[in-house]
PDB file of C-alpha atoms in Angstrom:
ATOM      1  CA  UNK J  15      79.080 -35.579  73.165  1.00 59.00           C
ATOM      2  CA  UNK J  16      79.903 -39.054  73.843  1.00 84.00           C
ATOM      3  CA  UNK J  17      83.285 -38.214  74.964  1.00 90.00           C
ATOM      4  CA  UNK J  18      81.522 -36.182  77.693  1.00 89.00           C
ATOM      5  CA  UNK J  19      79.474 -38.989  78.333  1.00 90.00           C
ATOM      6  CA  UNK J  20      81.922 -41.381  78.471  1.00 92.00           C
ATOM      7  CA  UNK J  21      83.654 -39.367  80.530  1.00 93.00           C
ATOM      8  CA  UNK J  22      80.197 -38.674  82.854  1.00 92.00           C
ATOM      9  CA  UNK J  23      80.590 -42.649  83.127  1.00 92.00           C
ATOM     10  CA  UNK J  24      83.704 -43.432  84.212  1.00 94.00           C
ATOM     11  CA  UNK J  25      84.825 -40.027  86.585  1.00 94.00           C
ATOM     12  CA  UNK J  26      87.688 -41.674  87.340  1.00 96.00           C
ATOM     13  CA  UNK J  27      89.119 -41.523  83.217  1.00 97.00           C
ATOM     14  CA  UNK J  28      88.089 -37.956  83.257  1.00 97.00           C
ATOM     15  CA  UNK J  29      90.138 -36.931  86.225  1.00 97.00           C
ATOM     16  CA  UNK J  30      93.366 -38.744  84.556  1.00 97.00           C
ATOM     17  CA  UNK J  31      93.054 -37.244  81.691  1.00 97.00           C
ATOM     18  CA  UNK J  32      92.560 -33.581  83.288  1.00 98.00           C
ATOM     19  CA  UNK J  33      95.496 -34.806  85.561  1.00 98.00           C
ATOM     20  CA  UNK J  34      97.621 -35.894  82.622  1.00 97.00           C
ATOM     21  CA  UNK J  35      96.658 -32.956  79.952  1.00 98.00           C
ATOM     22  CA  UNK J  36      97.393 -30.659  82.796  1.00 98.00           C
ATOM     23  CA  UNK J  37     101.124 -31.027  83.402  1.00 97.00           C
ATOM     24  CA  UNK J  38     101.784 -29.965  80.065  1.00 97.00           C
ATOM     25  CA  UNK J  39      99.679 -26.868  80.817  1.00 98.00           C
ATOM     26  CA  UNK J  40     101.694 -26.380  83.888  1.00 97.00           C
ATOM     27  CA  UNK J  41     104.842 -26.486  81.315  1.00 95.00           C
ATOM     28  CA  UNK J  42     102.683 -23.784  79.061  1.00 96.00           C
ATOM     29  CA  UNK J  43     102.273 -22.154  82.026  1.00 97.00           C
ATOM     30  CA  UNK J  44     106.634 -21.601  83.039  1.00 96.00           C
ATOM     31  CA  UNK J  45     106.666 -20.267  79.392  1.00 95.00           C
ATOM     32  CA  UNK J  46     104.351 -17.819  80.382  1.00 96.00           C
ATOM     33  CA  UNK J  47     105.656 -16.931  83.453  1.00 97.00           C
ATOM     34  CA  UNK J  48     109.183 -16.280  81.777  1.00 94.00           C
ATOM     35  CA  UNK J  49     108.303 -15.067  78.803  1.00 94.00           C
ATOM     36  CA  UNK J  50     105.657 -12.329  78.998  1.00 95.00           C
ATOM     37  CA  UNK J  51     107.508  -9.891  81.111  1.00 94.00           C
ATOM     38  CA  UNK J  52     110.032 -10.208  78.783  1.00 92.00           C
ATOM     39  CA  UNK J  53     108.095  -9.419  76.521  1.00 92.00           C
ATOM     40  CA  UNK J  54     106.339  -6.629  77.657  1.00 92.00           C
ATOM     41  CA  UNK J  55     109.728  -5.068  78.341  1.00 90.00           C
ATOM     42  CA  UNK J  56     110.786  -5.688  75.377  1.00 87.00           C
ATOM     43  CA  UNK J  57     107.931  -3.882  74.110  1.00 87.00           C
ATOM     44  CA  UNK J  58     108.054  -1.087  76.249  1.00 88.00           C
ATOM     45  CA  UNK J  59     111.702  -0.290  75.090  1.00 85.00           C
ATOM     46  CA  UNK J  60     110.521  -0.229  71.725  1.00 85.00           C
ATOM     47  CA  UNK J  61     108.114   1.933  72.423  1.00 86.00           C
ATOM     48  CA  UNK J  62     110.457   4.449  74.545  1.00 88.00           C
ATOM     49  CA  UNK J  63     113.404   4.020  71.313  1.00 84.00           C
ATOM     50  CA  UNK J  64     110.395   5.235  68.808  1.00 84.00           C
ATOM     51  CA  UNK J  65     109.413   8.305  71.254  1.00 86.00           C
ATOM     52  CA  UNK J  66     113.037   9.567  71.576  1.00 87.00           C
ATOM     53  CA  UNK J  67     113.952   9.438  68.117  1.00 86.00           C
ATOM     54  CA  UNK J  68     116.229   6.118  68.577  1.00 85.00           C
ATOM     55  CA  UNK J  69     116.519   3.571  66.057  1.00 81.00           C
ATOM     56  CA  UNK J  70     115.011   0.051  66.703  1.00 77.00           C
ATOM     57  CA  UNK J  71     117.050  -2.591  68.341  1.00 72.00           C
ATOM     58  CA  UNK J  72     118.127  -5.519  66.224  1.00 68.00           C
ATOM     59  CA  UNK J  73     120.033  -7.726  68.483  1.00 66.00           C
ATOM     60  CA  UNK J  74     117.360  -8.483  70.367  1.00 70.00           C
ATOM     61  CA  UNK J  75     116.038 -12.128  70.602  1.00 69.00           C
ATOM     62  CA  UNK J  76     112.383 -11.161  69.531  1.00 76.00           C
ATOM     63  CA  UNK J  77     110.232 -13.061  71.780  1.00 80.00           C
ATOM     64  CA  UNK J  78     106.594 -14.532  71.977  1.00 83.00           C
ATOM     65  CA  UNK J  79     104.714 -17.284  73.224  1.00 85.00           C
ATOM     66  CA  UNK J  80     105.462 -19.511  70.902  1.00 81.00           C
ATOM     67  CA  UNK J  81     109.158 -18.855  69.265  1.00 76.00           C
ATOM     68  CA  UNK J  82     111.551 -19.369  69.468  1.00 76.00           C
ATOM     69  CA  UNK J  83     111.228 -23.028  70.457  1.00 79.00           C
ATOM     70  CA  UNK J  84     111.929 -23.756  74.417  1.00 81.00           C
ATOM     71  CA  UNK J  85     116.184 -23.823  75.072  1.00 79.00           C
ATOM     72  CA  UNK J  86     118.367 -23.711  77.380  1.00 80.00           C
ATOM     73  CA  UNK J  87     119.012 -19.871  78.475  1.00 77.00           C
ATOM     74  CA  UNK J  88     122.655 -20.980  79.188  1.00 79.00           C
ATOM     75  CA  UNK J  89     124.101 -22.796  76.126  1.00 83.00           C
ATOM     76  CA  UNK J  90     121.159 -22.027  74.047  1.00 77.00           C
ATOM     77  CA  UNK J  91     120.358 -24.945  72.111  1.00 82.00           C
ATOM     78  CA  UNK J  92     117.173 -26.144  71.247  1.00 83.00           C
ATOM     79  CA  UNK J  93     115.301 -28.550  73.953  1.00 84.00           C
ATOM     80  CA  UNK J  94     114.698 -31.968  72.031  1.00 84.00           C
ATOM     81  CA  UNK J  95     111.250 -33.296  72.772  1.00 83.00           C
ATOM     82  CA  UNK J  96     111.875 -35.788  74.820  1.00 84.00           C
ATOM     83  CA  UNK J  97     114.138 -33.420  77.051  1.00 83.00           C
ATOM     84  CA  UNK J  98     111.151 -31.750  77.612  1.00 87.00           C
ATOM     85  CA  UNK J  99     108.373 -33.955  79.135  1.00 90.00           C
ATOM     86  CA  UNK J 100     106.638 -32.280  82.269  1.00 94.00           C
ATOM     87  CA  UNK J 101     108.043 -33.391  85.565  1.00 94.00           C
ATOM     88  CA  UNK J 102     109.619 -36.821  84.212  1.00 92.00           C
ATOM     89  CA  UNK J 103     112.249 -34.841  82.507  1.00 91.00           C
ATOM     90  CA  UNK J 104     113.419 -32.796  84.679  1.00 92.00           C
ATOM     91  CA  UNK J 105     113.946 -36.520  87.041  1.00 92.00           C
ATOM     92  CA  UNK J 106     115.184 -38.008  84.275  1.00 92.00           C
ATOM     93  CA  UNK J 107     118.435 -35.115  83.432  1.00 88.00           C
ATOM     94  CA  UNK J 108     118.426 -35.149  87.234  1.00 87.00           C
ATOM     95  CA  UNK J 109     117.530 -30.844  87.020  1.00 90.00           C
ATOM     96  CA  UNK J 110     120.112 -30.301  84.675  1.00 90.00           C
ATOM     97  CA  UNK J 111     120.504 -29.410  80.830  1.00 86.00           C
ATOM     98  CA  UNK J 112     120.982 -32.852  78.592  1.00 81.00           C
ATOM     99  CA  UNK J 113     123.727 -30.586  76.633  1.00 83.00           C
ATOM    100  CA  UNK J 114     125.670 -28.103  79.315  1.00 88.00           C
ATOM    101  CA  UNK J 115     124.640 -29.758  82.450  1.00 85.00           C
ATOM    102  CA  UNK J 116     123.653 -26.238  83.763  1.00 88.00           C
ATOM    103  CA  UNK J 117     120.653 -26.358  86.667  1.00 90.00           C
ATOM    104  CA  UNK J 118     117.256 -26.589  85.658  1.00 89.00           C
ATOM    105  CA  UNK J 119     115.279 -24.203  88.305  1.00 92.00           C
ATOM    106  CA  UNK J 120     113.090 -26.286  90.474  1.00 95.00           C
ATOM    107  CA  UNK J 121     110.439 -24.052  89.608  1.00 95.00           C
ATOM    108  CA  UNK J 122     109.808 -25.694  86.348  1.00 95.00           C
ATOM    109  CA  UNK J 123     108.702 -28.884  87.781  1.00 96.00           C
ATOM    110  CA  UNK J 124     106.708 -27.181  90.920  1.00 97.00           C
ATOM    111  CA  UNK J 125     104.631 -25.272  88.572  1.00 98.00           C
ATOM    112  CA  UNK J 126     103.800 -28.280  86.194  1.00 97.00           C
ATOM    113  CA  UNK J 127     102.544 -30.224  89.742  1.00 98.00           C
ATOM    114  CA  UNK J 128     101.174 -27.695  91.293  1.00 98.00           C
ATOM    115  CA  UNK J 129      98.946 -27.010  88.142  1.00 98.00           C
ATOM    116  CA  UNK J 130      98.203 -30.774  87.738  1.00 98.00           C
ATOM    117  CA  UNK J 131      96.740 -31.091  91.416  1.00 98.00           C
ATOM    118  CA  UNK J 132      95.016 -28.101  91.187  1.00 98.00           C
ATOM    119  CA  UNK J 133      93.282 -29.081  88.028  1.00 98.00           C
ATOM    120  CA  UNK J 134      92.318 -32.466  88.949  1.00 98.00           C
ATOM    121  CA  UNK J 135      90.773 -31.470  91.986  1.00 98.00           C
ATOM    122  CA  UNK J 136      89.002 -28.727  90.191  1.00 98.00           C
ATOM    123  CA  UNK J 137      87.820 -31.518  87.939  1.00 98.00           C
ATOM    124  CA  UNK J 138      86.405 -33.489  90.623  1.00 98.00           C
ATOM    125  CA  UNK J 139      84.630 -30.997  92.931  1.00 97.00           C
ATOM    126  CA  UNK J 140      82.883 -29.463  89.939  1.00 97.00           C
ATOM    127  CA  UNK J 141      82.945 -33.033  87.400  1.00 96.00           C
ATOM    128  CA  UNK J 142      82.475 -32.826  83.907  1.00 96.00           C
ATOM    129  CA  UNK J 143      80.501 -29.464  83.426  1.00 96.00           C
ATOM    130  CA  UNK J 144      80.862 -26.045  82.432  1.00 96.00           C
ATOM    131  CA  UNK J 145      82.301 -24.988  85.625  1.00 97.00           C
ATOM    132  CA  UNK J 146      85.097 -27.375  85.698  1.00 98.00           C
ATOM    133  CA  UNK J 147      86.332 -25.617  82.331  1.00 97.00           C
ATOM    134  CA  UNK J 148      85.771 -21.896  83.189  1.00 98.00           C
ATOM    135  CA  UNK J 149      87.676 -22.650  87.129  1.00 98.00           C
ATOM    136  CA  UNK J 150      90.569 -24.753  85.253  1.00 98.00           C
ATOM    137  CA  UNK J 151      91.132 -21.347  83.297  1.00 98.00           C
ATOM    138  CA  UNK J 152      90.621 -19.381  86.117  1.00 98.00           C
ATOM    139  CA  UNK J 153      93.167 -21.337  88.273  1.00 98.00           C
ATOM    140  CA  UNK J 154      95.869 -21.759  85.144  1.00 98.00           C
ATOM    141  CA  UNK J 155      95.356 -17.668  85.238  1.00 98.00           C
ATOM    142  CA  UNK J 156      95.853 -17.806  88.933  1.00 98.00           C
ATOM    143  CA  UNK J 157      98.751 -20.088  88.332  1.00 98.00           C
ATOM    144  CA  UNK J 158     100.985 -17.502  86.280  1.00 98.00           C
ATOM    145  CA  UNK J 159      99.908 -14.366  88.103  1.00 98.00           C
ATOM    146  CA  UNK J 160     101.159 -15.457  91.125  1.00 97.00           C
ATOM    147  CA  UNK J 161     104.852 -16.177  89.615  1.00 97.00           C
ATOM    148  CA  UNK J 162     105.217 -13.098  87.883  1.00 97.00           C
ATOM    149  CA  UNK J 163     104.058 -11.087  90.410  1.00 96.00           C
ATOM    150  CA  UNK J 164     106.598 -12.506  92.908  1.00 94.00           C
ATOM    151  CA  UNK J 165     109.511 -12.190  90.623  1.00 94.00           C
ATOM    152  CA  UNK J 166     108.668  -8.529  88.817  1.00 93.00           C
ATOM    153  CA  UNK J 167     106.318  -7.135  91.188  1.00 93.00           C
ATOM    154  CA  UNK J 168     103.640  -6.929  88.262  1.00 94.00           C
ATOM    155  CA  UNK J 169     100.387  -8.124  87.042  1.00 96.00           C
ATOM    156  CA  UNK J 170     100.220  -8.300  83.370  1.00 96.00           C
ATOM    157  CA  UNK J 171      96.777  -6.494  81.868  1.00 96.00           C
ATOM    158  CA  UNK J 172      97.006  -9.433  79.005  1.00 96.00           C
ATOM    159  CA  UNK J 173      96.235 -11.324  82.537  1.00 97.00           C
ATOM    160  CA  UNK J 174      94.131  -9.321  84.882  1.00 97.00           C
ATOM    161  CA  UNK J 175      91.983  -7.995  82.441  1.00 97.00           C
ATOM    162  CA  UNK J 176      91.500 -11.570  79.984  1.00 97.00           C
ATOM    163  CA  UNK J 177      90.469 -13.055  83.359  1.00 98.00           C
ATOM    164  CA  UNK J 178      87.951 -10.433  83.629  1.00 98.00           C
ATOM    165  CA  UNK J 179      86.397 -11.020  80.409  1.00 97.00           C
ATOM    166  CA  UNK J 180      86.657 -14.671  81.278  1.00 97.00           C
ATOM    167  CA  UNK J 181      84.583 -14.295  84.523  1.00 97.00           C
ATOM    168  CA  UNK J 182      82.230 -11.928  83.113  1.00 98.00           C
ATOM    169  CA  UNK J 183      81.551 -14.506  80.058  1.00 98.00           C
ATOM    170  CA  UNK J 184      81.052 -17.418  82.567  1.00 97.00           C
ATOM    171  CA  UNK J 185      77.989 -14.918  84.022  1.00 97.00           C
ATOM    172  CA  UNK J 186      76.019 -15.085  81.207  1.00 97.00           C
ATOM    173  CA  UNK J 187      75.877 -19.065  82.296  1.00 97.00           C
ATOM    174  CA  UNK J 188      75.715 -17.948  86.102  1.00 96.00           C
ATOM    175  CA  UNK J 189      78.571 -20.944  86.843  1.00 96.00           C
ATOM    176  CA  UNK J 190      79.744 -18.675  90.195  1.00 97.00           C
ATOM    177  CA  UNK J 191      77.918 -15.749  89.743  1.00 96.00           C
ATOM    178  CA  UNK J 192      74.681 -14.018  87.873  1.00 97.00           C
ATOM    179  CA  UNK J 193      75.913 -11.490  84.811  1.00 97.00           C
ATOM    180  CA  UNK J 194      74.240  -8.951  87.676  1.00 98.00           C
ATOM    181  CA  UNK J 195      77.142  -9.743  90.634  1.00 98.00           C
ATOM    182  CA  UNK J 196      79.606 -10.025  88.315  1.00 98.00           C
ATOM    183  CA  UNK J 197      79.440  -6.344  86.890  1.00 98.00           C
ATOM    184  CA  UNK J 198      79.088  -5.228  90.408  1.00 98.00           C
ATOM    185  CA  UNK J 199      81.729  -7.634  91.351  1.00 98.00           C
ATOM    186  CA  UNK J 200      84.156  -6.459  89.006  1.00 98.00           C
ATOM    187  CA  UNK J 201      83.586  -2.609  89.409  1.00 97.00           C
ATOM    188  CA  UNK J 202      83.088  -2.754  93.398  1.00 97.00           C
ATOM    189  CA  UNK J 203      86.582  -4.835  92.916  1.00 96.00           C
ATOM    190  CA  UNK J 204      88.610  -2.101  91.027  1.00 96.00           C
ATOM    191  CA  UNK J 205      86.621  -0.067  92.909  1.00 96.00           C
ATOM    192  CA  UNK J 206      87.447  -0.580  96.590  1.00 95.00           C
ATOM    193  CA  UNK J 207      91.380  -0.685  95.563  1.00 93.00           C
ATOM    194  CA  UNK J 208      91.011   2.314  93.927  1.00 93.00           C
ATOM    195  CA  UNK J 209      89.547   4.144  96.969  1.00 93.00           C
ATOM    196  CA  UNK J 210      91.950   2.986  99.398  1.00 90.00           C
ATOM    197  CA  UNK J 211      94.996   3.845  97.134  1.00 88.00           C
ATOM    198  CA  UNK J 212      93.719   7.237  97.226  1.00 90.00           C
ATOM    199  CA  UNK J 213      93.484   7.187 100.927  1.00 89.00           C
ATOM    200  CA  UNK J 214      96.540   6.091 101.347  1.00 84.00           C
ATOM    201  CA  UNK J 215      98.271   8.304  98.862  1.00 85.00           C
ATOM    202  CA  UNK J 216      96.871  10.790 100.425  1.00 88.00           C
ATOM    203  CA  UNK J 217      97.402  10.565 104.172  1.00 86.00           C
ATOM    204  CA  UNK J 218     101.479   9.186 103.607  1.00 82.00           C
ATOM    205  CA  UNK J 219     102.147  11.182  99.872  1.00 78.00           C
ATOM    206  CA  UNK J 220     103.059   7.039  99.027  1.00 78.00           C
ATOM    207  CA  UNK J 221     101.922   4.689  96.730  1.00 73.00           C
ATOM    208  CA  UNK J 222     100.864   1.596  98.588  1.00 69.00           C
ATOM    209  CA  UNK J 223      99.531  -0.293  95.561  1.00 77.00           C
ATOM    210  CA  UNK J 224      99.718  -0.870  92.297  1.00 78.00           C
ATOM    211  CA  UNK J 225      97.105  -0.254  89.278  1.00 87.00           C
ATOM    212  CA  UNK J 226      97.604  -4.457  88.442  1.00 92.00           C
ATOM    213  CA  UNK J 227      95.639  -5.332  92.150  1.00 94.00           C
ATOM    214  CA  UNK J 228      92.459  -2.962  91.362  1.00 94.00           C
ATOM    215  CA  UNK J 229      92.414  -4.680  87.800  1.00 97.00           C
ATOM    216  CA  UNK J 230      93.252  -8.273  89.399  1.00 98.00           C
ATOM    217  CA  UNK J 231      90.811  -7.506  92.426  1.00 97.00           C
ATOM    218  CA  UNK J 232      88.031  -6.604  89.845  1.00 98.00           C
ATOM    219  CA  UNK J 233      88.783 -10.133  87.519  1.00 98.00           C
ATOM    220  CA  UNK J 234      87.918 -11.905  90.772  1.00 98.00           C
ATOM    221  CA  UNK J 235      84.928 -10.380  91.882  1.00 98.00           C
ATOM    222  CA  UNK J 236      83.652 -11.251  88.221  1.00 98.00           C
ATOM    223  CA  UNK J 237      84.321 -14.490  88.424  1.00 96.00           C
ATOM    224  CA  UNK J 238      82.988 -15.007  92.014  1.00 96.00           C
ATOM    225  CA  UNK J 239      80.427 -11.974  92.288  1.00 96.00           C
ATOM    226  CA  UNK J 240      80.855  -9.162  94.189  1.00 97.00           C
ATOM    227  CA  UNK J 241      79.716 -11.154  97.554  1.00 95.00           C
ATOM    228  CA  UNK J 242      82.612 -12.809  97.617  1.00 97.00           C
ATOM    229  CA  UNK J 243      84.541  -9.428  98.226  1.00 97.00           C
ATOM    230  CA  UNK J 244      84.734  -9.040 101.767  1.00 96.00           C
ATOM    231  CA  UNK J 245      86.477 -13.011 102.331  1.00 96.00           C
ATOM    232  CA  UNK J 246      88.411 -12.436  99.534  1.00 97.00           C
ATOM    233  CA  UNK J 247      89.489  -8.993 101.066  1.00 96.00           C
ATOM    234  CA  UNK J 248      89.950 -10.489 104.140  1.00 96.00           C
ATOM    235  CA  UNK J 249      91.801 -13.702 103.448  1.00 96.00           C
ATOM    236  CA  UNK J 250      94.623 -12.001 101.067  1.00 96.00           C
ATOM    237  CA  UNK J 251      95.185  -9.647 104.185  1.00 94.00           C
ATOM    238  CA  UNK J 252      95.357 -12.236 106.800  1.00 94.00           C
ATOM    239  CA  UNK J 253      98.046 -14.197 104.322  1.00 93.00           C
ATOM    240  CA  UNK J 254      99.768 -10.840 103.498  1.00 90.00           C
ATOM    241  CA  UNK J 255      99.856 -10.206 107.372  1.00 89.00           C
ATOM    242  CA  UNK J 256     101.375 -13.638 108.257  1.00 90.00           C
ATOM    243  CA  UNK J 257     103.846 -14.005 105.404  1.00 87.00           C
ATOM    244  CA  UNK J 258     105.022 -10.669 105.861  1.00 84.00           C
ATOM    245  CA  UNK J 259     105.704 -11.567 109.668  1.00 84.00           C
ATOM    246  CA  UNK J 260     107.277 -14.817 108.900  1.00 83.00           C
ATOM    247  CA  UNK J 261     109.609 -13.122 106.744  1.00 74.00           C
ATOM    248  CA  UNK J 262     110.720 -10.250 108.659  1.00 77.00           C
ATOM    249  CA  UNK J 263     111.593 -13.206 111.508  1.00 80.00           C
ATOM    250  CA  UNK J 264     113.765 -15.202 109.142  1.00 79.00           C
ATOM    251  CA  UNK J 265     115.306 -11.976 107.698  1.00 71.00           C
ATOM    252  CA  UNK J 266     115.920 -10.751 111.094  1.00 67.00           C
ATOM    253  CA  UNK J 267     114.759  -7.360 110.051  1.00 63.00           C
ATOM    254  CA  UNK J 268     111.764  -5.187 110.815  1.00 61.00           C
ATOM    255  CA  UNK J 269     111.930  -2.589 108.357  1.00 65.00           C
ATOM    256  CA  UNK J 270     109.221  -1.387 105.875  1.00 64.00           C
ATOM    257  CA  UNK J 271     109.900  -3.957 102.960  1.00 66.00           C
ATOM    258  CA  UNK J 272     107.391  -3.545  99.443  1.00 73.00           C
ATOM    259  CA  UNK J 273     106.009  -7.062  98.961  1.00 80.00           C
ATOM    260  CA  UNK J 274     103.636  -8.321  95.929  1.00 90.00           C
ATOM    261  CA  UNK J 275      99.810  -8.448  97.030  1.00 93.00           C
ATOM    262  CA  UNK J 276      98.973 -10.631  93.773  1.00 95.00           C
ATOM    263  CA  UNK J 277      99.821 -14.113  95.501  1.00 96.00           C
ATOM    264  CA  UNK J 278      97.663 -13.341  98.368  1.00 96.00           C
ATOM    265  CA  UNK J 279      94.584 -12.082  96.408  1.00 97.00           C
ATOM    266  CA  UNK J 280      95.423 -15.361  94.064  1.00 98.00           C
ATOM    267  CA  UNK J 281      95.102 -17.806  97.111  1.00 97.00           C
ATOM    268  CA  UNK J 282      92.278 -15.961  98.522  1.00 97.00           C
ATOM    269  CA  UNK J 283      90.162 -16.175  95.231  1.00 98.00           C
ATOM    270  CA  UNK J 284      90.860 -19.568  95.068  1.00 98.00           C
ATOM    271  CA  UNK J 285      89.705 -20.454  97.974  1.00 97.00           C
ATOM    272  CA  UNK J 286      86.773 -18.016  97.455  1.00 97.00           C
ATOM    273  CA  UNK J 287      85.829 -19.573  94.326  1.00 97.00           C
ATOM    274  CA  UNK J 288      86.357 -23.398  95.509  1.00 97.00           C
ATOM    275  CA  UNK J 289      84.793 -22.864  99.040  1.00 96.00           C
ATOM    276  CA  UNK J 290      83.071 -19.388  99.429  1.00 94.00           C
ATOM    277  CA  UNK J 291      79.919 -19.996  99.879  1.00 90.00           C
ATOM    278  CA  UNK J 292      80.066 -22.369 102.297  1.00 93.00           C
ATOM    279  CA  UNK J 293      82.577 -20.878 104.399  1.00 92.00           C
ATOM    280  CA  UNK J 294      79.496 -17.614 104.164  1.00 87.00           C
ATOM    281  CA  UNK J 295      77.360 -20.185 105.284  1.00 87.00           C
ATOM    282  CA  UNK J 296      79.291 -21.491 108.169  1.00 86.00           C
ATOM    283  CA  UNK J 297      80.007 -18.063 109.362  1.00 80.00           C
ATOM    284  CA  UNK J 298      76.617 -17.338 109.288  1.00 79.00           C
ATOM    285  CA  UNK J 299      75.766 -20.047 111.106  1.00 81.00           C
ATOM    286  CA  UNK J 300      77.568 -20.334 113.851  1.00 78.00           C
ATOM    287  CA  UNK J 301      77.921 -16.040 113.988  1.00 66.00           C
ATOM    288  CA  UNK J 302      74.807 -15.086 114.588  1.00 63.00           C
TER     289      UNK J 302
END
């Protein structure tokens, strides 16, 4: 408790240390967003070798979240500590490996300060409160979805579904939403997905979207409450609309391309969560 206070006392400690404890997050966070596809499909081969009678693989680098230690994926060796300090690193080997001199991704970096100015300004809208936790998590969730889902075209249950539980938890405190509009959020959510899928599948015999938006659609209208739908609805499409326009002028091509809806529904809930009600408000104001 006196951490909290002192923390309550001088805001301006608290947002460092949320600022500073975050970039190592954000370096939690590439792990995640390499590793648990992997994962999973290394787990769903498994699973397909046991059905057909196959023996289990054994060359295969057995992965979690923790092991084996971070290395380089081209020469393999182990990252020493000191190779591996968010963003200062990376300047530091000048985005290359301190053994092969192979390119570090410039993702690795973005991620960890993208999650550290995230989290610091999640820390100071909301301050040092239960809030400020439960939309840190929320965001770091937001975080990996969004990079997964633009490189595999997937949203991870161990994802969608945790952030679910997570909103659903925060209810019982009513931080964004009463336990009340987050049940209805999260099953008019999955719900509304759902229904237009079969719409959809039905009128053009095509799947337009996959099982991973329902699921993610229903985490957010946990953790927001299921007023928050409609804008969240609303600004995913408007993003999905524009980007896909944008990129069909820089590819020079108009054809049908399959793009991920995660990012979109990740900035919209966001922005949902951070600003909803009064953007409500302001609509309602100056709508009617």
């Amino acid at each position: 408790m006196d951490i909290l206070q002192t923390f309550n006392d001088y805001p301006s400690l608290f947002l460092f240390v949320v600022a500073f404890a975050s970039l190592f997050i954000g370096s939690f966070l590439n792990v995640v967003i390499y590793r648990l596809p992997r994962m999973m499909e290394q787990s769903w081969s498994e699973e397909c070798r046991v059905y057909l009678g196959l023996k289990p693989h054994t060359e295969i680098e057995k992965l979690n979240l923790c092991l084996p230690f971070s290395h380089c994926p081209h020469c393999k060796k182990s990252i020493k500590p000191w190779h591996n300090i968010p963003v200062l690193s990376y300047l530091w080997l000048r985005g290359k490996c301190g053994y092969c001199q192979a390119p570090i991704a410039m993702r690795y970096p973005f991620v960890e300060i993208l999650t550290c100015f995230i989290s610091t300004y999640v820390a100071w809208r909301f301050g040092v409160s239960g809030q400020t936790l439960s939309a840190l998590i929320f965001s770091w969730m937001l975080i990996s979805l969004t990079f997964i889902d633009l490189d595999y075209y997937l949203l991870p249950d161990q994802l969608t579904l945790s952030l679910m539980w997570v909103g659903l938890f925060s209810s019982i405190f009513s931080l964004f939403a009463t336990p009340q509009d987050a049940i209805i959020g999260a099953m008019t959510g999955y719900l509304i997905f759902y229904g237009l899928q079969l719409i959809f599948g039905w009128a053009t015999g095509k799947v337009g979207m996959g099982q991973g938006d329902y699921k993610f659609l229903a985490a957010l209208g946990a953790f927001s409450g299921w007023q928050q739908l409609p804008l969240i609805i609303l600004l995913a499409s408007i993003c999905g609309i524009l980007f896909t326009l944008v990129h069909m002028l820089i590819k020079h091509s108009f054809k049908s391309v399959p793009l991920p809806f995660g990012p979109y529904l990740a900035v919209a809930g966001w922005v949902a969560l951070m600003w909803g009600h009064e953007i409500m408000q302001y609509y309602i104001q100056y709508a009617f």
